[in-house]
Coordinates of C-alpha atoms in Angstrom, one line a residue:
X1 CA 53.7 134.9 98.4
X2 CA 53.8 131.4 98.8
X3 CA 52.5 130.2 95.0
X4 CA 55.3 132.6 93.9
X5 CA 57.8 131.3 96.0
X6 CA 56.9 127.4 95.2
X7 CA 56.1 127.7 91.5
X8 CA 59.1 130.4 90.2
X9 CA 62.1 129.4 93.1
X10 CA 64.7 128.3 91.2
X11 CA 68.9 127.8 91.4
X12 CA 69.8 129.8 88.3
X13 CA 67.0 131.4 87.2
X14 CA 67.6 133.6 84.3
X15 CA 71.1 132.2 84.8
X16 CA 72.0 134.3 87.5
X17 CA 74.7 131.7 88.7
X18 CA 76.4 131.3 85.5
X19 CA 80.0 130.6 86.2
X20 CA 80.7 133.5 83.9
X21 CA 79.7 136.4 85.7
X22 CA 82.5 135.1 88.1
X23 CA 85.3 135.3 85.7
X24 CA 86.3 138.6 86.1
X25 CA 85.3 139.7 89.0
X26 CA 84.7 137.9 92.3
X27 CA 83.2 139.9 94.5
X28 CA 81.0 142.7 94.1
X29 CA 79.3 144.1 90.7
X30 CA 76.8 141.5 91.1
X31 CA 74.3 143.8 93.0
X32 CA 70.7 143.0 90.9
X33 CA 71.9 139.2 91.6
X34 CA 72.6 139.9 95.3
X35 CA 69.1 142.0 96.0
X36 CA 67.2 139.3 94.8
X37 CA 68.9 136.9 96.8
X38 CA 68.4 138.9 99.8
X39 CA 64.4 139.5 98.7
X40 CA 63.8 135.4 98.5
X41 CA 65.5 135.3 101.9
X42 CA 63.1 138.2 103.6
X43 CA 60.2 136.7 102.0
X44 CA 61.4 133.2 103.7
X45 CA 61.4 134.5 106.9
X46 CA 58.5 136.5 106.8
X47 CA 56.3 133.2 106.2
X48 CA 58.4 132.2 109.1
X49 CA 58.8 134.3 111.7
X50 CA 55.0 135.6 111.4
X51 CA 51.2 134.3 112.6
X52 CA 49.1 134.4 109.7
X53 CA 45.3 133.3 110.7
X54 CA 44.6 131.2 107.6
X55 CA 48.4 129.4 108.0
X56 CA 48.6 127.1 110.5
X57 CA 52.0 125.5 111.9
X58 CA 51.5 122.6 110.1
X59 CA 50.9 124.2 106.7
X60 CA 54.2 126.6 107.4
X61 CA 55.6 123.2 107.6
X62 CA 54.9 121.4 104.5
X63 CA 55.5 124.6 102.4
X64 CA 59.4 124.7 103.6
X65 CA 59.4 121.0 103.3
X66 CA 57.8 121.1 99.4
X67 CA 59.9 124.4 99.1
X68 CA 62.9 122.6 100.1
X69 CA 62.6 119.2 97.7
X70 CA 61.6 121.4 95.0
X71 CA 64.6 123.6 94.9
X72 CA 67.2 120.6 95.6
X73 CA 70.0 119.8 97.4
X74 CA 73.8 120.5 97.5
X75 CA 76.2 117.8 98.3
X76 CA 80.8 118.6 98.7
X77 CA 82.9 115.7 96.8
X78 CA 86.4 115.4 97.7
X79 CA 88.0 113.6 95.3
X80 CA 91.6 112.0 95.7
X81 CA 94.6 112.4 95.7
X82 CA 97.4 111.2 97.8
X83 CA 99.1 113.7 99.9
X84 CA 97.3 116.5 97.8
X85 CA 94.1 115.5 99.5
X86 CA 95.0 116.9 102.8
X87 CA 94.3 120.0 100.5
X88 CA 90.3 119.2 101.3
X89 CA 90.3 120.4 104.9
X90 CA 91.0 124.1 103.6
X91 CA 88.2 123.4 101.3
X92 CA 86.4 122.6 104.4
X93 CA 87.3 124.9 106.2
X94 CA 86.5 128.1 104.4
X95 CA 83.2 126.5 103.4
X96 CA 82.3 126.1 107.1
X97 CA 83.4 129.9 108.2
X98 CA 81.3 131.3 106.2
X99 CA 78.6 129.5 106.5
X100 CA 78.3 127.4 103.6
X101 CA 79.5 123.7 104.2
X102 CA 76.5 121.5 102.6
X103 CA 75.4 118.8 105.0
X104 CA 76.2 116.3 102.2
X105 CA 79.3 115.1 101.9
X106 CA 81.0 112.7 99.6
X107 CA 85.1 111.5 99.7
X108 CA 86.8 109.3 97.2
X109 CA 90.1 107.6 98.1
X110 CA 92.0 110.3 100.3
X111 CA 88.9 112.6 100.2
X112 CA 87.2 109.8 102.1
X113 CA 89.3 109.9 105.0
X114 CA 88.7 113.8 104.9
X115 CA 84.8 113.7 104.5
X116 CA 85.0 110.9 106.9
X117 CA 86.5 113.7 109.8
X118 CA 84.3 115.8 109.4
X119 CA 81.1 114.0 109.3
X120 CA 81.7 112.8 112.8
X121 CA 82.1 115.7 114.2
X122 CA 79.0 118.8 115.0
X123 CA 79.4 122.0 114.1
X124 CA 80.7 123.5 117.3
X125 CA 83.6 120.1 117.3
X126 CA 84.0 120.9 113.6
X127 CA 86.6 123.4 114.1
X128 CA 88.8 121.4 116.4
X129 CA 90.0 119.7 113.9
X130 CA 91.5 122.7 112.1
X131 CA 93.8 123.7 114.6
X132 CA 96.9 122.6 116.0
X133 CA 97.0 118.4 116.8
X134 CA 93.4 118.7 115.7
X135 CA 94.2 115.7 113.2
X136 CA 96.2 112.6 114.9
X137 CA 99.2 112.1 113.0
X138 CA 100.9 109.9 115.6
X139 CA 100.8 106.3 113.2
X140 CA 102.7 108.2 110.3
X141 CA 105.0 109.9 112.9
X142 CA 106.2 105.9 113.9
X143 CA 108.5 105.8 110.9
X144 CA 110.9 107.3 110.5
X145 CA 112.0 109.8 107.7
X146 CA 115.5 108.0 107.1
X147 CA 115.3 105.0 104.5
X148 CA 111.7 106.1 103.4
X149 CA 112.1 105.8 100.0
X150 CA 113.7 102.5 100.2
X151 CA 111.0 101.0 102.2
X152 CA 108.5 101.9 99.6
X153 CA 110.4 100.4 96.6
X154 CA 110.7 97.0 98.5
X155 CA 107.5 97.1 99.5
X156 CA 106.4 97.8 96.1
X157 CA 108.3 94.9 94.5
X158 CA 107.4 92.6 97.1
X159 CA 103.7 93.5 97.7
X160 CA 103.2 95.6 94.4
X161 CA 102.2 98.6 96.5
X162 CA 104.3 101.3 97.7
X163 CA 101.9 102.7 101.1
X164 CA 102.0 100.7 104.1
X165 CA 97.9 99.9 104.4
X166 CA 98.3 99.1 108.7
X167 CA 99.7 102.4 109.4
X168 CA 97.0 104.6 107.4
X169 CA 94.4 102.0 109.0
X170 CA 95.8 103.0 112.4
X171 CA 95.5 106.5 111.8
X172 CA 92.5 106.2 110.4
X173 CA 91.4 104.3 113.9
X174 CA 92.6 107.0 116.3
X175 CA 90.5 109.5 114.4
X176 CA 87.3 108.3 113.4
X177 CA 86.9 105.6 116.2
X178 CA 84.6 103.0 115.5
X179 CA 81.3 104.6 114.7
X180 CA 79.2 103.4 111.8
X181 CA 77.3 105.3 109.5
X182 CA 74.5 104.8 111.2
X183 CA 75.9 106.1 114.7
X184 CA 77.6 109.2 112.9
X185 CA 74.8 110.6 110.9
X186 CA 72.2 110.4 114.6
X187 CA 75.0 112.2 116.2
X188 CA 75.6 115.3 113.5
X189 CA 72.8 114.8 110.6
X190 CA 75.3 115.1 108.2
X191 CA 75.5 112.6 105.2
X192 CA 78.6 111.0 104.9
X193 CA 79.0 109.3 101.8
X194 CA 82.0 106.9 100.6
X195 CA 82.4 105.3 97.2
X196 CA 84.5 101.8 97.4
X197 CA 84.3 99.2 94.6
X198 CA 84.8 95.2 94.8
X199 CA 87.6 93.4 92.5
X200 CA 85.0 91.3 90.4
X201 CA 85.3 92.7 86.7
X202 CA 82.0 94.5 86.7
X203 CA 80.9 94.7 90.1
X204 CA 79.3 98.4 90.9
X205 CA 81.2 100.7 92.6
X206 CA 79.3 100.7 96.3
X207 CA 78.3 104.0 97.8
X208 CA 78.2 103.7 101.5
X209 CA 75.8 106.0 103.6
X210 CA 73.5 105.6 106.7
X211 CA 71.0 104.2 104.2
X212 CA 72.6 101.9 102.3
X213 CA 75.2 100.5 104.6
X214 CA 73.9 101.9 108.6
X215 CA 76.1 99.2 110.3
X216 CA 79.6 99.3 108.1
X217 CA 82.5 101.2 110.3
X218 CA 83.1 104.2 108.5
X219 CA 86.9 103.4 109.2
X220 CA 87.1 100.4 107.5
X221 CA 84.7 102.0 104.3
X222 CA 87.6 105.4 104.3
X223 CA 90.3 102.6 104.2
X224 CA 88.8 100.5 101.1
X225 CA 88.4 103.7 99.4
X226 CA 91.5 104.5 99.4
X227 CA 93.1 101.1 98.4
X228 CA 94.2 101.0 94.6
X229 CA 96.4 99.2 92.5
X230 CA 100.2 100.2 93.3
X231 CA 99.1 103.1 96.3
X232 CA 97.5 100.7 99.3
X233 CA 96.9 97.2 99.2
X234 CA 93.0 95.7 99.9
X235 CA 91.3 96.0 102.8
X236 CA 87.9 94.4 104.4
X237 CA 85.0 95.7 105.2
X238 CA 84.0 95.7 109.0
X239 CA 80.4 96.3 110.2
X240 CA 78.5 95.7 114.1
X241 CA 76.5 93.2 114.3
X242 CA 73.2 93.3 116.7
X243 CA 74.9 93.0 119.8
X244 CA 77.8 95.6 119.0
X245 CA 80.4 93.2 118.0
X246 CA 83.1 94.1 115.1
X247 CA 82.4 91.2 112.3
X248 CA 83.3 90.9 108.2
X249 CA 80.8 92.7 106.6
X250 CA 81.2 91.3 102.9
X251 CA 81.6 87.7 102.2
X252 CA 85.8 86.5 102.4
X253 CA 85.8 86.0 98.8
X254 CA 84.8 89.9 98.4
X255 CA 87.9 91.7 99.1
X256 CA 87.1 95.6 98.4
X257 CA 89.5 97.9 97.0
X258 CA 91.0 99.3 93.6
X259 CA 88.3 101.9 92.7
X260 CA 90.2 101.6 89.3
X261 CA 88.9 97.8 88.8
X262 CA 85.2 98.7 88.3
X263 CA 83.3 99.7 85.1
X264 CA 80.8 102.5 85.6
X265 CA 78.0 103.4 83.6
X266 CA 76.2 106.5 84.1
X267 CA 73.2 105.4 85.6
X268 CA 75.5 103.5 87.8
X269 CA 78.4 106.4 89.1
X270 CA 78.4 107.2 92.4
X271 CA 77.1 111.0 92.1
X272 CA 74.1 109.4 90.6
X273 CA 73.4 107.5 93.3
X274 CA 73.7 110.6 95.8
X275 CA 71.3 112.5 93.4
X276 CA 68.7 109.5 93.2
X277 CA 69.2 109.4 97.5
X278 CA 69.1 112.6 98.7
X279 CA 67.6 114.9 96.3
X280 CA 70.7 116.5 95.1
X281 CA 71.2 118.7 91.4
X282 CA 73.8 120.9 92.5
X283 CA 77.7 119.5 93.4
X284 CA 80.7 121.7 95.0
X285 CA 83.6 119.4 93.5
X286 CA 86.9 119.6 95.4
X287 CA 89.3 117.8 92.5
X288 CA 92.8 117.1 93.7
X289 CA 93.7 114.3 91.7
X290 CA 97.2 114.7 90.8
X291 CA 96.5 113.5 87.1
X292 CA 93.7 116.3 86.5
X293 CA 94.2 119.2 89.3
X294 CA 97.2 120.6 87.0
X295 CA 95.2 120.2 83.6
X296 CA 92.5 121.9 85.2
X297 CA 92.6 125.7 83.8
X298 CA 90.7 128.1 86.4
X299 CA 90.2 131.8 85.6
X300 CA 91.4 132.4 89.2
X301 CA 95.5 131.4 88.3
X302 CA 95.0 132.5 85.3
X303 CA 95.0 131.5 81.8
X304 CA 98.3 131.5 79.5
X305 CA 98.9 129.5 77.1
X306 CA 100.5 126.5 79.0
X307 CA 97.7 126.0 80.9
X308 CA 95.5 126.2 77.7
X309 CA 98.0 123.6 76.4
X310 CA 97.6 121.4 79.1
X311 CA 93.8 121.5 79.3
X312 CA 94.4 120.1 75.6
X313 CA 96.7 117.2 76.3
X314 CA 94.4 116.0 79.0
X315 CA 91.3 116.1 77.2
X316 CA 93.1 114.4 74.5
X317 CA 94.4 111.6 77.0
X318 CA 90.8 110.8 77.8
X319 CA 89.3 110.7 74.6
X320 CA 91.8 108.0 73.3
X321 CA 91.2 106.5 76.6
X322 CA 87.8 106.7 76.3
X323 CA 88.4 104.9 72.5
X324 CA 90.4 102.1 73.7
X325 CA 87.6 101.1 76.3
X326 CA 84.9 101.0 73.0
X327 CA 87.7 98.6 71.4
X328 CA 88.2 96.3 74.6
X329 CA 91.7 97.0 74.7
X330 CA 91.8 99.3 78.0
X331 CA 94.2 97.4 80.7
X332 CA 92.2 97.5 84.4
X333 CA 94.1 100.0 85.7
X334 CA 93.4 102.9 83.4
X335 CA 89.3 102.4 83.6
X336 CA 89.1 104.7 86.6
X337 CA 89.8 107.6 83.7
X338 CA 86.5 106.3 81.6
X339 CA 83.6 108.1 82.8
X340 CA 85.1 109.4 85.5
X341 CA 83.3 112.8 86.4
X342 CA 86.3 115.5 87.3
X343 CA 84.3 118.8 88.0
X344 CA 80.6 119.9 88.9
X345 CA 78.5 123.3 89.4
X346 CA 81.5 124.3 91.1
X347 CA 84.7 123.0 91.3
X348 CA 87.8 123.9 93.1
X349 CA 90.8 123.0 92.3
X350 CA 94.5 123.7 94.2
X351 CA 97.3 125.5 92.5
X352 CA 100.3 122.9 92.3
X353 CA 103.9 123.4 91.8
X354 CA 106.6 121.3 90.9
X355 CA 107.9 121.0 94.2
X356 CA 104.4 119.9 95.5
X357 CA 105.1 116.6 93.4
X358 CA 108.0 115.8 95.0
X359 CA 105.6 114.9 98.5
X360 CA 102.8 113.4 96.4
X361 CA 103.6 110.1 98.5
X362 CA 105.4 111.5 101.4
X363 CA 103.9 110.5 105.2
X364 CA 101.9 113.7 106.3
X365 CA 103.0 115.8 109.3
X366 CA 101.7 118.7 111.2
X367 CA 103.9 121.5 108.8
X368 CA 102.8 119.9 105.5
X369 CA 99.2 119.7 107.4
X370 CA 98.9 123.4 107.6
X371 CA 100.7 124.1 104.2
X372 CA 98.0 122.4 102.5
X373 CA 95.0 123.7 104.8
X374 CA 96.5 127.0 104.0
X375 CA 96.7 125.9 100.2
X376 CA 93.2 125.0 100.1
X377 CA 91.9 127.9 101.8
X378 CA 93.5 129.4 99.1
X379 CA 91.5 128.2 96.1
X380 CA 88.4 128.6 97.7
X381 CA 88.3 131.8 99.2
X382 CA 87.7 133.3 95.2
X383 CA 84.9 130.9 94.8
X384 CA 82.8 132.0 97.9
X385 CA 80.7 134.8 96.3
X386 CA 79.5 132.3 93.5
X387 CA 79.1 129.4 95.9
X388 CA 77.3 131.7 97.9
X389 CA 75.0 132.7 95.4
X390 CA 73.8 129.5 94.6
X391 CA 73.7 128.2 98.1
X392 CA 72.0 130.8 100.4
X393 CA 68.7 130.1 99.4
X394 CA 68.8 126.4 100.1
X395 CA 70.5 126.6 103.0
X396 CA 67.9 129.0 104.4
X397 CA 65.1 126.6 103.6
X398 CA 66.9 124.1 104.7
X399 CA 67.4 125.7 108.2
X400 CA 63.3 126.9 108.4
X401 CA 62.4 123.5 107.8
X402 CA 64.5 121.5 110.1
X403 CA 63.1 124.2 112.9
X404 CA 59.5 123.7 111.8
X405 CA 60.2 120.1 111.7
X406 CA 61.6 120.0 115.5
X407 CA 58.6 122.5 116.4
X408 CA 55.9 120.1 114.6
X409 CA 57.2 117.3 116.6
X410 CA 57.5 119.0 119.9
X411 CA 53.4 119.9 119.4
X412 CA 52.6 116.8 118.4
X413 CA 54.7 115.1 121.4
X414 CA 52.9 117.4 124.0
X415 CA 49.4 117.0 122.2
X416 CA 49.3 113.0 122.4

């Protein structure tokens, strides 16, 4: 059982999690694929749960462990996108009732700030956050609604931004805290990873974890992410030093922001990194972008010909994007669209409507908080029997191991 299990487990073998299967129908009919599942899983815990003479605990062990690498990892990405990202903590949150929130997670610009949330927090605080007052609101709740639209023009032509950086800092403060990386993953053993870039032509764009950056305040890292050109102005890195204290972590000179500035090659984007860290082939993209969440066409809102039409236009857009960049004649702010990866294995995307637009930079507030938790819940509730599908199995092995791992250590500890 355990030479078939390690040499013939595989995510989509016989391509059982096409996307395609999904397209018509989202639950049920899938009962060969769903018997399988449910065989790997028995077989799991039966190697488990049971004493075999000739299988120690240690062995049990490295099988899950080998098992486990083998198979791969799944990691959430939350990308963007101004108010519209609030739309991640539905995403979130129907991933997480049912079961199947990977312990990776990855945020870019607002989906930082998200992914930031809800890697500080365990499973049983998870929730909280969800309900009423759950999210701290209180810096955005300072200013007022009347003359908002005239404070972001003048700031804008003054500054050449139109979102006031202090007050999402400050929010950002009251929620998070001032845990590091470090501090946050020893507290949940979830893997929170932000992606921030520098303003030098071709630095890298930086993807912060407890490995690469333990000591950086994940507050500072969500708030860097999020700066870019005409939204937020720059921001600094912060980090602890030795003895706890709150210091610069990048040289002065280094001011981190604009995403958009940076260059990235393949072997260089940021979801290569996390696949060269952690072991992960398989992403769950949340896409909120306001640029590419419209022009994405999903089965589940269907498929006219508008939608077909706008699919076109914006693969158009980023080929002759894409050309301009080969010629050297792409301005810095339109490199974020070169390269840029805008769906995985799975990707969710919300349904927008026109009206949605009209809050795209609007200050969030507890009503537009649960419209877009609501919204999100939404568009992911019809991808849960295919996320499902390709998920159980890892996050079965996932969960043997961890206990095998505690159980290992605990013998060990009481042997020496």
């Amino acid at each position: 059982m355990i030479y078939m299990l390690r040499s013939g487990l595989l995510r989509n073998l016989g391509g059982i999690n096409d996307p395609r299967l999904f397209c018509r129908s989202y639950l049920g009919t899938k009962q060969l694929i769903e018997d399988y599942t449910k065989e790997v899983l028995t077989q799991l815990d039966h190697i488990g749960d049971k004493d075999f003479i000739d299988l120690p605990q240690y062995s049990k062990l490295e099988f899950f462990n080998d098992t486990r690498q083998s198979f791969g990892c799944t990691a959430l990405v939350l990308y963007g996108g101004a108010t519209f990202g609030l739309y991640h903590l539905g995403v979130v949150k129907a991933l997480n009732k049912h079961g199947l929130l990977p312990r990776i997670i990855s945020g870019t610009a607002i989906g930082a700030l998200i992914a930031a949330l809800v890697c500080i927090r365990t499973d049983e605080e998870l929730p909280s956050i969800f309900e009423e007052g759950g999210v701290d609101l209180g810096a955005f709740a300072k200013k007022g609604r009347k003359g908002n639209v005239r404070r972001k023009i003048s700031r804008f032509l003054k500054h050449g931004y139109f979102m006031d950086v202090k007050v999402l800092e400050e929010c950002v403060r009251s929620n998070v805290g001032d845990l590091t990386f470090e501090e946050a993953y020893a507290k949940t053993k979830r893997i929170l990873n932000i992606t921030v870039s520098s303003t030098r032509k071709f630095e890298v764009p930086q993807l912060l974890n407890y490995l690469t950056a333990p000591n950086v305040l994940i507050r500072s890292a969500a708030c860097a992410s999020t700066a870019m050109l005409g939204l937020y102005d720059s921001v600094d890195l912060l980090a602890k030093d030795k003895a706890g204290n709150i210091v610069q972590w990048a040289p002065t000179e280094i001011k981190w922001r604009k995403w958009t500035d940076a260059v990235p090659t393949e072997s260089e984007s940021p979801l290569t990194r996390i696949s060269e860290l952690f072991n992960v082939n398989h992403f769950i993209v949340s896409q909120a972008n306001p640029y590419i969440a419209p022009f994405m066409a999903k089965e589940q809102f269907g498929s006219n010909i508008l939608i077909k039409c706008g699919h076109l236009l914006s693969s158009e857009f980023r080929h002759r994007i894409n050309q301009l960049e080969h010629m050297r004649l792409l301005p810095n702010m339109f490199r974020g669209f070169v390269d840029e990866k805008v769906s995985g294995n799975v990707t969710i995307v919300p349904y927008l409507s026109f009206s949605d637009f009209k809050t795209l930079f609007s200050n969030p507030d507890h009503s537009s908080l649960d419209y877009w938790i609501l919204k999100g819940e939404q568009s992911t509730w019809p991808m849960l029997a295919l996320i499902r599908n390709r998920c159980v199995i890892e996050l079965d092995l996932d969960r043997s191991n961890y206990i095998y791992f505690l159980l290992f250590n605990f013998v060990t500890y009481i042997i020496y």
